[in-house]
Amino acid sequence: MAEQVKLFKTWSTPFGLRITWALQLKGISYEAIDEDLSNKSALLLQYNPVYKKVPVLVHNGKPISESLVILEYIDETWKQNPILPEDPLERANARFWAKFSDEKLILSVWSAFTKEGKEREEAMDASLKNLKFVEEELKGKKFFGGEKIGLADIVFGWLGNLLPIFEEVSGLKLLDDRFPSLLAWTKELSELPVVKYNWPPHDKMIIKYQALYEKFHPVK
Amino acid sequence: MASELILLEMKVSPFAPRVKIALREKGLEFEAREEDLLNKSSLLLEMNPVRKQIPVLIHNGKPICDSFTIVQYIDEVWNHKSPLLPSDPFERARARFWADYIDKKIYPIAKKLWIAPEGESMEAAKKELLESFKTLETELGEQPYFGGKSFGAFDISLITYHCYFHAFERLGNFSMVKECPKLVEWGERCMEKESVSKSLCDPIAIYEEALETRRILGV
């Protein structure tokens, strides 16, 4: 039976982008379906009734949700170009940093982008502290995964595109020369064909996040 | 060489017992050391400098952090017996999805309920908690375990809340057996396993900790 792989995402979601990278790195044919989150398709609601969110991967009719879960599923189903290392301790380390990206770093950066006054300052401090941990982990390595990209690179990928958009829109200064390893890493990452050719359009992203920024920071 | 396994844990935690259950399922000996989060040991700060939280499993001197990551690590290293995750990738994804759901939903709602003042806030927290439990009951279906025929990582992620049921009932003024009979039945089935009954926290200690927290906060 021919494989049927579908990816439900949006044009801008960094979480969906991770899955695009993983599928393309492994050379898997798939159909991409861009959702309009203000008008979710019946299929999306059927495939992800718990969260009703993207991304959702549907493999031969079976849905998998949550980007980190999807990435592990892809790696276990299609063994070429592994995303996770073989050694259990290294796997645990990759999973640790994947969780750190999504449970700590994204949240502190989002707070810095959306909050005002003292809360914004505190979120900035937290973000810088979190970035410092990531910088330390990366030091001396081309990628988090070593010579080739791995789970942590894919999961931290939003630092290469979404974060600079946040900075451009809000004037926040986060990923700068205080973090030389991270800056070098974003350059290396962005040179990879799967990354370079899949970044969402810059101008469209600026418009979207500018509008979002103005919602959180209404001009008085 | 015998493995050296040290678990840094806390007396009241829904996370640390997951590791204990996994270790016991694999028949592994380990040393448990209790941490005081208000006075963290230098070992904890050295082994988990980034998040400074328990549980941490130290295996031959190397730390592994985050409870579900530790459970997966244990399953991968000691893969000769008692598999904790299913072999089929889709079933593994299912276990990971729901373990993540339990951490995203049950934990924050339980925290809300812990300190909710009586009245509207408590009722809202209780409603949210029961909704999540009912979602999980639907997922359980007619199977003996969340893992299907066998007890596994999905069960391990949720069973550590079994000892919190008593506190939930007393704080929220409801009966788990009336609201979520399937979940209670599943819990009792899991408790028949020695790896579970030996590893869970004491329900009375948990309730007392909740009362103490509420007293300190003036709720």
Tab-separated table of C-alpha atoms in Angstrom:
chain	number	residue	atom	x	y	z
A	1	MET	CA	0.000	0.000	0.000
A	2	ALA	CA	1.392	3.422	-0.893
A	3	GLU	CA	2.266	5.576	2.106
A	4	GLN	CA	-0.031	8.476	2.704
A	5	VAL	CA	1.470	11.293	4.753
A	6	LYS	CA	-0.325	14.588	5.390
A	7	LEU	CA	0.852	17.537	7.431
A	8	PHE	CA	-1.707	20.016	8.764
A	9	LYS	CA	-0.006	23.320	9.631
A	10	THR	CA	-0.224	27.044	8.961
A	11	TRP	CA	2.068	29.121	6.727
A	12	SER	CA	3.704	30.738	9.783
A	13	THR	CA	3.739	28.236	12.642
A	14	PRO	CA	7.271	27.481	13.900
A	15	PHE	CA	5.949	24.191	15.316
A	16	GLY	CA	4.719	23.040	11.898
A	17	LEU	CA	8.008	24.148	10.337
A	18	ARG	CA	9.847	21.616	12.528
A	19	ILE	CA	7.823	18.837	10.955
A	20	THR	CA	8.412	20.165	7.434
A	21	TRP	CA	12.161	20.039	8.112
A	22	ALA	CA	12.035	16.509	9.552
A	23	LEU	CA	9.983	15.118	6.664
A	24	GLN	CA	12.206	16.762	4.043
A	25	LEU	CA	15.446	15.745	5.799
A	26	LYS	CA	14.273	12.141	5.573
A	27	GLY	CA	13.066	12.526	1.989
A	28	ILE	CA	9.467	11.607	2.858
A	29	SER	CA	6.748	12.548	0.356
A	30	TYR	CA	3.850	14.300	1.982
A	31	GLU	CA	0.917	16.582	1.334
A	32	ALA	CA	0.994	19.913	3.198
A	33	ILE	CA	-2.345	21.430	4.178
A	34	ASP	CA	-2.301	25.022	5.401
A	35	GLU	CA	-5.101	25.722	7.871
A	36	ASP	CA	-6.833	28.979	8.613
A	37	LEU	CA	-6.941	28.944	12.415
A	38	SER	CA	-9.870	31.367	12.483
A	39	ASN	CA	-11.845	28.789	10.495
A	40	LYS	CA	-10.500	25.350	11.354
A	41	SER	CA	-11.292	22.530	8.978
A	42	ALA	CA	-13.529	19.658	10.071
A	43	LEU	CA	-10.600	17.326	9.400
A	44	LEU	CA	-8.311	19.180	11.810
A	45	LEU	CA	-10.954	19.068	14.545
A	46	GLN	CA	-11.425	15.365	13.884
A	47	TYR	CA	-7.686	14.620	13.929
A	48	ASN	CA	-6.868	16.746	16.985
A	49	PRO	CA	-10.010	16.869	19.137
A	50	VAL	CA	-8.051	17.414	22.363
A	51	TYR	CA	-6.193	20.612	21.442
A	52	LYS	CA	-7.658	21.513	17.999
A	53	LYS	CA	-4.215	22.833	17.019
A	54	VAL	CA	-1.570	22.429	14.332
A	55	PRO	CA	0.683	20.735	13.512
A	56	VAL	CA	-0.941	17.337	13.022
A	57	LEU	CA	0.726	14.572	11.057
A	58	VAL	CA	-1.600	12.001	9.534
A	59	HIS	CA	0.111	8.787	8.466
A	60	ASN	CA	-2.069	6.328	6.577
A	61	GLY	CA	-5.129	7.856	8.220
A	62	LYS	CA	-3.740	7.847	11.781
A	63	PRO	CA	-3.202	11.270	13.401
A	64	ILE	CA	-0.318	12.303	15.640
A	65	SER	CA	-0.330	15.704	17.392
A	66	GLU	CA	2.151	17.829	19.358
A	67	SER	CA	5.347	18.675	17.481
A	68	LEU	CA	7.798	16.900	19.819
A	69	VAL	CA	5.668	13.733	19.722
A	70	ILE	CA	5.453	13.957	15.921
A	71	LEU	CA	9.236	14.370	15.571
A	72	GLU	CA	9.884	11.197	17.599
A	73	TYR	CA	7.225	9.330	15.601
A	74	ILE	CA	8.845	10.362	12.313
A	75	ASP	CA	12.268	9.277	13.590
A	76	GLU	CA	10.983	5.877	14.718
A	77	THR	CA	8.981	5.221	11.554
A	78	TRP	CA	11.510	6.349	8.915
A	79	LYS	CA	15.008	5.328	10.006
A	80	GLN	CA	17.124	7.185	7.394
A	81	ASN	CA	18.929	10.398	8.503
A	82	PRO	CA	18.192	9.920	12.204
A	83	ILE	CA	17.079	12.944	14.218
A	84	LEU	CA	17.846	11.412	17.619
A	85	PRO	CA	21.227	9.855	18.508
A	86	GLU	CA	21.512	6.161	19.376
A	87	ASP	CA	23.046	6.507	22.804
A	88	PRO	CA	20.343	6.671	25.546
A	89	LEU	CA	22.159	9.382	27.547
A	90	GLU	CA	22.532	11.576	24.468
A	91	ARG	CA	18.882	10.956	23.592
A	92	ALA	CA	17.856	12.036	27.094
A	93	ASN	CA	19.980	15.174	26.700
A	94	ALA	CA	18.364	16.020	23.331
A	95	ARG	CA	14.902	15.557	24.864
A	96	PHE	CA	15.862	17.747	27.830
A	97	TRP	CA	16.806	20.667	25.563
A	98	ALA	CA	13.735	20.173	23.378
A	99	LYS	CA	11.573	20.568	26.484
A	100	PHE	CA	13.650	23.536	27.634
A	101	SER	CA	12.989	25.329	24.349
A	102	ASP	CA	9.242	24.872	24.592
A	103	GLU	CA	8.663	25.029	28.356
A	104	LYS	CA	11.066	27.822	29.277
A	105	LEU	CA	12.663	29.756	26.417
A	106	ILE	CA	9.644	30.232	24.156
A	107	LEU	CA	7.498	31.290	27.099
A	108	SER	CA	9.991	33.856	28.427
A	109	VAL	CA	10.531	35.316	24.945
A	110	TRP	CA	6.781	35.450	24.292
A	111	SER	CA	6.295	37.268	27.611
A	112	ALA	CA	9.014	39.758	26.690
A	113	PHE	CA	7.217	40.350	23.364
A	114	THR	CA	3.718	40.715	24.794
A	115	LYS	CA	4.082	42.248	28.257
A	116	GLU	CA	4.779	45.807	29.338
A	117	GLY	CA	6.662	47.631	32.070
A	118	LYS	CA	8.102	45.604	34.932
A	119	GLU	CA	6.719	42.293	33.615
A	120	ARG	CA	8.498	42.918	30.305
A	121	GLU	CA	11.792	43.629	32.090
A	122	GLU	CA	11.491	40.460	34.130
A	123	ALA	CA	10.696	38.449	30.994
A	124	MET	CA	13.736	39.969	29.259
A	125	ASP	CA	15.956	38.960	32.195
A	126	ALA	CA	14.532	35.439	32.169
A	127	SER	CA	15.001	35.191	28.392
A	128	LEU	CA	18.639	36.270	28.589
A	129	LYS	CA	19.273	33.813	31.413
A	130	ASN	CA	17.649	31.020	29.394
A	131	LEU	CA	19.618	31.942	26.261
A	132	LYS	CA	22.828	31.788	28.292
A	133	PHE	CA	22.090	28.168	29.268
A	134	VAL	CA	21.497	27.297	25.613
A	135	GLU	CA	24.697	29.104	24.587
A	136	GLU	CA	26.664	27.010	27.114
A	137	GLU	CA	25.171	23.789	25.782
A	138	LEU	CA	26.070	24.710	22.209
A	139	LYS	CA	29.642	25.920	22.889
A	140	GLY	CA	32.247	24.238	20.685
A	141	LYS	CA	29.643	22.447	18.580
A	142	LYS	CA	28.510	23.166	15.033
A	143	PHE	CA	25.003	21.928	15.833
A	144	PHE	CA	23.358	20.695	19.046
A	145	GLY	CA	23.381	17.299	17.343
A	146	GLY	CA	27.137	17.506	16.548
A	147	GLU	CA	28.168	17.580	12.894
A	148	LYS	CA	24.601	17.113	11.684
A	149	ILE	CA	21.377	18.627	12.930
A	150	GLY	CA	19.335	16.702	15.443
A	151	LEU	CA	16.229	17.036	17.578
A	152	ALA	CA	17.439	20.043	19.583
A	153	ASP	CA	18.463	21.934	16.417
A	154	ILE	CA	15.061	21.340	14.859
A	155	VAL	CA	13.253	22.373	18.046
A	156	PHE	CA	15.401	25.497	18.633
A	157	GLY	CA	15.040	26.406	14.951
A	158	TRP	CA	12.596	29.227	15.762
A	159	LEU	CA	15.576	31.168	17.164
A	160	GLY	CA	16.825	31.537	13.589
A	161	ASN	CA	13.706	33.144	12.191
A	162	LEU	CA	10.863	33.905	14.588
A	163	LEU	CA	13.085	35.502	17.235
A	164	PRO	CA	14.670	38.010	14.813
A	165	ILE	CA	11.135	38.891	13.651
A	166	PHE	CA	10.127	39.551	17.272
A	167	GLU	CA	13.234	41.693	17.701
A	168	GLU	CA	12.609	43.651	14.505
A	169	VAL	CA	8.972	44.352	15.405
A	170	SER	CA	9.417	45.149	19.103
A	171	GLY	CA	12.915	46.627	19.316
A	172	LEU	CA	13.897	43.969	21.857
A	173	LYS	CA	17.566	42.958	21.763
A	174	LEU	CA	17.975	39.323	22.700
A	175	LEU	CA	20.057	37.188	20.335
A	176	ASP	CA	23.109	39.371	19.807
A	177	ASP	CA	26.885	39.145	20.223
A	178	ARG	CA	26.449	38.201	23.860
A	179	PHE	CA	25.729	34.772	22.375
A	180	PRO	CA	28.409	34.115	19.726
A	181	SER	CA	27.851	30.336	19.548
A	182	LEU	CA	24.108	30.766	19.044
A	183	LEU	CA	24.648	33.424	16.364
A	184	ALA	CA	27.097	31.156	14.521
A	185	TRP	CA	24.614	28.305	14.847
A	186	THR	CA	21.728	30.327	13.347
A	187	LYS	CA	23.963	31.042	10.327
A	188	GLU	CA	24.878	27.362	9.895
A	189	LEU	CA	21.250	26.327	10.325
A	190	SER	CA	19.987	28.890	7.843
A	191	GLU	CA	22.407	27.610	5.172
A	192	LEU	CA	20.838	24.152	5.183
A	193	PRO	CA	18.585	23.787	2.126
A	194	VAL	CA	15.600	22.417	4.114
A	195	VAL	CA	15.796	25.484	6.348
A	196	LYS	CA	16.674	28.126	3.749
A	197	TYR	CA	13.891	27.187	1.361
A	198	ASN	CA	11.190	26.766	3.981
A	199	TRP	CA	11.407	29.942	6.056
A	200	PRO	CA	8.002	31.666	5.902
A	201	PRO	CA	8.104	34.891	3.835
A	202	HIS	CA	9.830	37.643	5.829
A	203	ASP	CA	7.521	40.502	4.827
A	204	LYS	CA	4.394	38.502	5.545
A	205	MET	CA	5.798	37.579	8.981
A	206	ILE	CA	6.577	41.218	9.799
A	207	ILE	CA	3.009	42.244	8.931
A	208	LYS	CA	1.553	39.447	11.031
A	209	TYR	CA	3.685	40.057	14.112
A	210	GLN	CA	3.483	43.821	13.838
A	211	ALA	CA	-0.315	43.506	14.038
A	212	LEU	CA	-0.017	41.124	16.985
A	213	TYR	CA	2.439	43.429	18.759
A	214	GLU	CA	0.051	46.362	18.383
A	215	LYS	CA	-2.738	44.287	19.931
A	216	PHE	CA	-0.607	43.696	23.016
A	217	HIS	CA	0.734	47.242	23.122
A	218	PRO	CA	-2.144	49.519	22.121
A	219	VAL	CA	-1.077	53.106	21.526
A	220	LYS	CA	-2.619	55.212	24.264
B	1	MET	CA	29.785	-3.627	36.922
B	2	ALA	CA	26.661	-2.999	38.950
B	3	SER	CA	24.951	0.256	38.018
B	4	GLU	CA	25.000	3.027	40.552
B	5	LEU	CA	21.561	4.630	40.598
B	6	ILE	CA	20.701	7.604	42.759
B	7	LEU	CA	17.329	9.336	42.577
B	8	LEU	CA	16.976	12.891	43.844
B	9	GLU	CA	13.332	13.303	44.844
B	10	MET	CA	10.869	14.990	47.164
B	11	LYS	CA	8.452	13.538	49.706
B	12	VAL	CA	5.402	15.002	47.946
B	13	SER	CA	5.647	15.039	44.156
B	14	PRO	CA	3.668	13.634	41.235
B	15	PHE	CA	6.894	13.379	39.191
B	16	ALA	CA	9.509	11.549	41.269
B	17	PRO	CA	7.376	8.408	41.869
B	18	ARG	CA	7.223	7.859	38.088
B	19	VAL	CA	10.946	7.165	38.142
B	20	LYS	CA	10.648	4.848	41.147
B	21	ILE	CA	7.906	2.824	39.458
B	22	ALA	CA	9.984	2.524	36.273
B	23	LEU	CA	13.084	1.426	38.206
B	24	ARG	CA	11.086	-1.136	40.187
B	25	GLU	CA	9.352	-2.461	37.056
B	26	LYS	CA	12.839	-3.204	35.733
B	27	GLY	CA	13.906	-4.790	39.035
B	28	LEU	CA	16.613	-2.183	39.639
B	29	GLU	CA	18.124	-1.252	42.982
B	30	PHE	CA	18.539	2.452	43.657
B	31	GLU	CA	19.203	4.951	46.412
B	32	ALA	CA	16.566	7.651	46.924
B	33	ARG	CA	17.672	10.968	48.418
B	34	GLU	CA	15.095	13.482	49.573
B	35	GLU	CA	15.579	17.118	48.595
B	36	ASP	CA	14.254	20.202	50.309
B	37	LEU	CA	13.433	22.645	47.526
B	38	LEU	CA	13.878	25.573	49.899
B	39	ASN	CA	17.394	24.382	50.629
B	40	LYS	CA	18.625	22.550	47.535
B	41	SER	CA	21.634	20.285	47.923
B	42	SER	CA	24.863	21.059	46.086
B	43	LEU	CA	24.418	17.697	44.344
B	44	LEU	CA	21.046	18.758	42.891
B	45	LEU	CA	22.461	22.098	41.726
B	46	GLU	CA	25.421	20.322	40.148
B	47	MET	CA	23.305	17.625	38.470
B	48	ASN	CA	20.482	19.897	37.256
B	49	PRO	CA	21.998	23.383	37.038
B	50	VAL	CA	19.572	24.541	34.336
B	51	ARG	CA	16.205	23.760	35.901
B	52	LYS	CA	17.272	22.985	39.496
B	53	GLN	CA	14.308	20.644	39.992
B	54	ILE	CA	13.597	17.035	40.903
B	55	PRO	CA	13.447	14.270	39.909
B	56	VAL	CA	17.013	13.709	38.761
B	57	LEU	CA	18.299	10.195	38.139
B	58	ILE	CA	22.061	9.909	38.508
B	59	HIS	CA	23.318	6.824	36.655
B	60	ASN	CA	27.012	6.063	37.231
B	61	GLY	CA	27.548	9.740	37.970
B	62	LYS	CA	25.661	11.079	34.916
B	63	PRO	CA	22.404	13.007	35.435
B	64	ILE	CA	19.143	12.540	33.566
B	65	CYS	CA	16.386	15.088	34.200
B	66	ASP	CA	12.611	15.445	33.578
B	67	SER	CA	10.484	12.542	34.793
B	68	PHE	CA	9.144	11.241	31.463
B	69	THR	CA	12.571	11.617	29.833
B	70	ILE	CA	14.005	9.573	32.714
B	71	VAL	CA	11.322	6.865	32.248
B	72	GLN	CA	12.239	6.643	28.553
B	73	TYR	CA	15.947	6.509	29.421
B	74	ILE	CA	15.357	3.634	31.851
B	75	ASP	CA	13.325	1.809	29.193
B	76	GLU	CA	16.078	2.259	26.581
B	77	VAL	CA	19.010	1.233	28.798
B	78	TRP	CA	17.334	-1.750	30.468
B	79	ASN	CA	15.509	-2.938	27.402
B	80	HIS	CA	15.729	-6.666	28.138
B	81	LYS	CA	12.636	-6.884	30.348
B	82	SER	CA	9.315	-5.223	31.241
B	83	PRO	CA	9.005	-2.771	28.327
B	84	LEU	CA	7.509	0.507	29.496
B	85	LEU	CA	6.759	1.923	26.056
B	86	PRO	CA	5.027	-0.119	23.363
B	87	SER	CA	7.045	-1.282	20.350
B	88	ASP	CA	4.700	0.190	17.718
B	89	PRO	CA	5.624	3.832	16.828
B	90	PHE	CA	1.981	4.960	16.727
B	91	GLU	CA	1.293	3.488	20.175
B	92	ARG	CA	4.522	5.081	21.447
B	93	ALA	CA	3.328	8.426	20.076
B	94	ARG	CA	0.017	7.895	21.858
B	95	ALA	CA	1.803	7.266	25.179
B	96	ARG	CA	3.995	10.363	24.695
B	97	PHE	CA	1.023	12.551	23.698
B	98	TRP	CA	-0.962	11.638	26.801
B	99	ALA	CA	2.023	11.839	29.182
B	100	ASP	CA	2.469	15.379	27.860
B	101	TYR	CA	-1.299	16.055	28.298
B	102	ILE	CA	-1.108	14.931	31.916
B	103	ASP	CA	1.751	17.358	32.577
B	104	LYS	CA	0.111	20.212	30.656
B	105	LYS	CA	-3.357	19.772	32.168
B	106	ILE	CA	-3.499	17.783	35.405
B	107	TYR	CA	-0.481	19.399	37.060
B	108	PRO	CA	-1.454	23.083	36.610
B	109	ILE	CA	-5.116	22.379	37.460
B	110	ALA	CA	-4.098	20.485	40.592
B	111	LYS	CA	-1.963	23.472	41.590
B	112	LYS	CA	-4.972	25.774	41.115
B	113	LEU	CA	-7.195	23.520	43.186
B	114	TRP	CA	-4.523	23.356	45.898
B	115	ILE	CA	-4.806	27.039	46.677
B	116	ALA	CA	-8.261	27.946	45.364
B	117	PRO	CA	-10.414	29.780	47.893
B	118	GLU	CA	-13.702	28.061	48.606
B	119	GLY	CA	-16.550	29.082	46.374
B	120	GLU	CA	-16.348	30.030	42.701
B	121	SER	CA	-12.583	29.521	42.273
B	122	MET	CA	-12.656	26.094	43.886
B	123	GLU	CA	-15.701	25.069	41.840
B	124	ALA	CA	-14.014	26.201	38.614
B	125	ALA	CA	-10.789	24.317	39.413
B	126	LYS	CA	-12.755	21.206	40.356
B	127	LYS	CA	-14.772	21.385	37.113
B	128	GLU	CA	-11.583	21.665	35.042
B	129	LEU	CA	-9.960	18.770	36.877
B	130	LEU	CA	-12.963	16.483	36.449
B	131	GLU	CA	-13.214	17.381	32.743
B	132	SER	CA	-9.588	16.336	32.243
B	133	PHE	CA	-10.102	13.133	34.218
B	134	LYS	CA	-13.172	12.322	32.109
B	135	THR	CA	-11.185	12.912	28.913
B	136	LEU	CA	-8.661	10.400	30.234
B	137	GLU	CA	-11.429	7.928	31.132
B	138	THR	CA	-12.653	8.112	27.528
B	139	GLU	CA	-9.123	7.397	26.352
B	140	LEU	CA	-8.922	4.387	28.697
B	141	GLY	CA	-12.085	2.900	27.210
B	142	GLU	CA	-12.610	-0.740	28.162
B	143	GLN	CA	-8.892	-1.596	28.406
B	144	PRO	CA	-7.418	-2.721	31.717
B	145	TYR	CA	-4.575	-0.189	31.372
B	146	PHE	CA	-3.948	3.004	29.414
B	147	GLY	CA	-1.180	1.045	27.719
B	148	GLY	CA	-3.774	-1.526	26.594
B	149	LYS	CA	-3.336	-5.050	27.923
B	150	SER	CA	-0.132	-4.141	29.786
B	151	PHE	CA	0.828	-1.493	32.299
B	152	GLY	CA	3.205	1.015	30.718
B	153	ALA	CA	4.598	4.532	30.560
B	154	PHE	CA	1.169	6.139	29.979
B	155	ASP	CA	-0.146	4.452	33.160
B	156	ILE	CA	3.027	5.437	35.023
B	157	SER	CA	2.531	9.104	34.104
B	158	LEU	CA	-0.996	9.213	35.527
B	159	ILE	CA	-0.897	6.774	38.454
B	160	THR	CA	1.300	9.132	40.464
B	161	TYR	CA	-1.806	11.304	40.835
B	162	HIS	CA	-3.717	8.411	42.433
B	163	CYS	CA	-2.382	9.363	45.849
B	164	TYR	CA	-3.635	12.914	45.222
B	165	PHE	CA	-7.271	11.752	44.811
B	166	HIS	CA	-7.900	11.907	48.566
B	167	ALA	CA	-6.704	15.530	48.768
B	168	PHE	CA	-8.697	16.484	45.640
B	169	GLU	CA	-11.857	14.973	47.142
B	170	ARG	CA	-11.459	16.696	50.480
B	171	LEU	CA	-10.559	20.092	49.014
B	172	GLY	CA	-13.141	19.996	46.216
B	173	ASN	CA	-15.812	18.251	48.239
B	174	PHE	CA	-16.626	15.502	45.775
B	175	SER	CA	-16.227	11.748	45.409
B	176	MET	CA	-13.798	10.361	42.807
B	177	VAL	CA	-15.592	7.001	42.721
B	178	LYS	CA	-18.880	8.782	41.888
B	179	GLU	CA	-17.385	11.182	39.312
B	180	CYS	CA	-14.722	8.971	37.709
B	181	PRO	CA	-15.443	5.343	38.572
B	182	LYS	CA	-13.371	3.926	35.700
B	183	LEU	CA	-10.333	5.919	36.743
B	184	VAL	CA	-10.694	4.765	40.350
B	185	GLU	CA	-11.021	1.144	39.200
B	186	TRP	CA	-7.931	1.526	36.990
B	187	GLY	CA	-6.060	3.087	39.924
B	188	GLU	CA	-6.879	0.160	42.209
B	189	ARG	CA	-5.749	-2.271	39.509
B	190	CYS	CA	-2.400	-0.458	39.215
B	191	MET	CA	-2.000	-0.360	43.001
B	192	GLU	CA	-2.008	-4.181	43.007
B	193	LYS	CA	1.429	-3.969	41.397
B	194	GLU	CA	4.191	-3.787	43.977
B	195	SER	CA	6.224	-1.383	41.853
B	196	VAL	CA	3.331	1.084	42.155
B	197	SER	CA	2.186	0.593	45.746
B	198	LYS	CA	5.786	0.856	47.017
B	199	SER	CA	6.493	4.020	45.031
B	200	LEU	CA	3.500	6.300	45.502
B	201	CYS	CA	3.428	9.057	48.077
B	202	ASP	CA	1.241	8.786	51.169
B	203	PRO	CA	-2.226	10.289	50.435
B	204	ILE	CA	-2.525	11.648	53.968
B	205	ALA	CA	0.883	13.374	53.732
B	206	ILE	CA	-0.252	14.950	50.465
B	207	TYR	CA	-3.507	16.226	51.963
B	208	GLU	CA	-1.642	17.580	54.990
B	209	GLU	CA	0.777	19.395	52.700
B	210	ALA	CA	-2.160	20.944	50.834
B	211	LEU	CA	-3.700	22.130	54.116
B	212	GLU	CA	-0.350	23.542	55.250
B	213	THR	CA	0.093	25.391	51.930
B	214	ARG	CA	-3.412	26.840	52.272
B	215	ARG	CA	-2.733	27.858	55.849
B	216	ILE	CA	0.497	29.652	54.923
B	217	LEU	CA	-1.242	31.487	52.064
B	218	GLY	CA	-4.187	32.366	54.252
B	219	VAL	CA	-6.730	30.626	52.005
